[in-house]
Amino acid sequence: MKVIAAYLLAVLGGNACPSAGDIKKILSSVGAEADDDRIELLLSQVEGKDITELIAAGREKLASVPSGGGAVAVAAPAGGAASAAPAAEEKKEEKKVEEKEESDDDMGFSLFD
């Protein structure tokens, strides 16, 4: 990631086609070690390509990747049905507490009376 970040910083700085030396210079300025193999791999993969097109293609690929949310509910353990009942009871209790707090906040008068 640090090699990619250094490459993107060089492009952002106005260098449309950073070299291995440019990337090494950026990495050394922050005290990071430069891995020559990774730098050469990155440069060979982005050679002759527009960075904005690469980023746009990457965004399209990331849009199709599931990113959590409902996956937790699907992966419930075998005893999930037994644990669902206490969770429902907790929700009911929370609703009762919230209703009670709302009535306490009202204090019997309205701001516009």
XYZ file of C-alpha atoms in Angstrom:
113
model
C 0.000 0.000 0.000
C 2.784 2.437 0.779
C 4.194 2.046 -2.730
C 0.768 2.762 -4.244
C 0.309 5.716 -1.912
C 3.701 7.126 -2.889
C 2.854 6.679 -6.577
C -0.471 8.485 -6.115
C 1.231 11.291 -4.183
C 3.687 11.758 -7.041
C 0.821 11.901 -9.554
C -1.071 14.311 -7.325
C 2.053 16.463 -7.159
C 2.008 16.873 -10.930
C 4.257 14.033 -12.071
C 2.076 12.182 -14.623
C 4.507 9.261 -14.904
C 6.528 8.766 -11.700
C 9.685 6.674 -11.874
C 11.048 4.216 -9.336
C 13.393 6.948 -8.105
C 10.480 9.310 -7.507
C 8.654 6.696 -5.462
C 11.785 5.852 -3.462
C 12.366 9.538 -2.757
C 8.810 9.961 -1.404
C 9.072 6.837 0.749
C 12.459 7.804 2.153
C 11.168 11.272 3.033
C 8.806 9.691 5.567
C 11.262 7.063 6.769
C 9.664 4.102 4.984
C 11.692 1.409 3.304
C 11.319 1.039 -0.449
C 10.869 -2.500 -1.756
C 12.321 -2.506 -5.281
C 10.340 -5.563 -6.370
C 6.998 -4.015 -5.414
C 7.888 -0.719 -7.039
C 8.828 -2.416 -10.299
C 5.650 -4.532 -10.188
C 3.474 -1.449 -9.722
C 5.240 0.492 -12.455
C 4.911 -2.408 -14.892
C 1.185 -2.691 -14.190
C 0.387 1.015 -14.577
C 2.725 1.696 -17.491
C 0.890 3.487 -20.291
C -2.389 3.713 -18.358
C -4.241 6.789 -17.134
C -4.502 6.895 -13.332
C -8.037 8.324 -13.364
C -9.234 5.427 -15.532
C -7.557 2.940 -13.180
C -9.249 4.510 -10.156
C -12.642 4.508 -11.912
C -12.251 0.828 -12.821
C -11.291 0.039 -9.229
C -14.376 1.825 -7.907
C -16.602 -0.241 -10.184
C -15.007 -3.430 -8.892
C -15.405 -2.326 -5.260
C -19.072 -1.502 -5.813
C -19.775 -5.178 -6.482
C -18.052 -6.391 -3.294
C -20.415 -7.115 -0.384
C -19.496 -4.967 2.585
C -21.078 -6.393 5.711
C -24.431 -5.536 7.195
C -26.714 -8.526 6.745
C -23.951 -11.131 6.688
C -23.837 -11.258 10.482
C -27.473 -12.316 10.769
C -27.012 -15.083 8.197
C -24.010 -16.541 9.999
C -25.826 -17.108 13.302
C -24.732 -20.148 15.346
C -26.906 -23.273 15.566
C -28.369 -22.104 18.874
C -29.442 -18.837 17.279
C -33.166 -19.447 17.791
C -32.701 -19.762 21.539
C -30.757 -16.523 21.740
C -33.281 -14.640 19.590
C -35.957 -14.717 22.294
C -33.879 -12.837 24.923
C -32.897 -10.280 22.304
C -36.559 -9.625 21.519
C -37.299 -9.205 25.232
C -34.451 -6.694 25.539
C -35.865 -4.671 22.639
C -39.283 -4.565 24.298
C -37.720 -3.371 27.536
C -35.742 -0.690 25.683
C -38.929 0.579 24.029
C -40.655 0.825 27.394
C -37.724 2.769 28.821
C -37.660 5.112 25.824
C -41.390 5.810 26.116
C -40.987 6.581 29.794
C -38.056 8.933 29.111
C -39.986 10.752 26.409
C -42.883 11.435 28.744
C -40.469 12.714 31.415
C -38.891 15.134 28.933
C -42.287 16.683 28.140
C -42.827 17.877 31.765
C -46.475 18.662 31.071
C -46.145 21.907 29.109
C -45.500 22.863 25.526
C -43.122 25.463 24.238
C -45.859 27.009 22.093
C -48.719 27.176 24.695
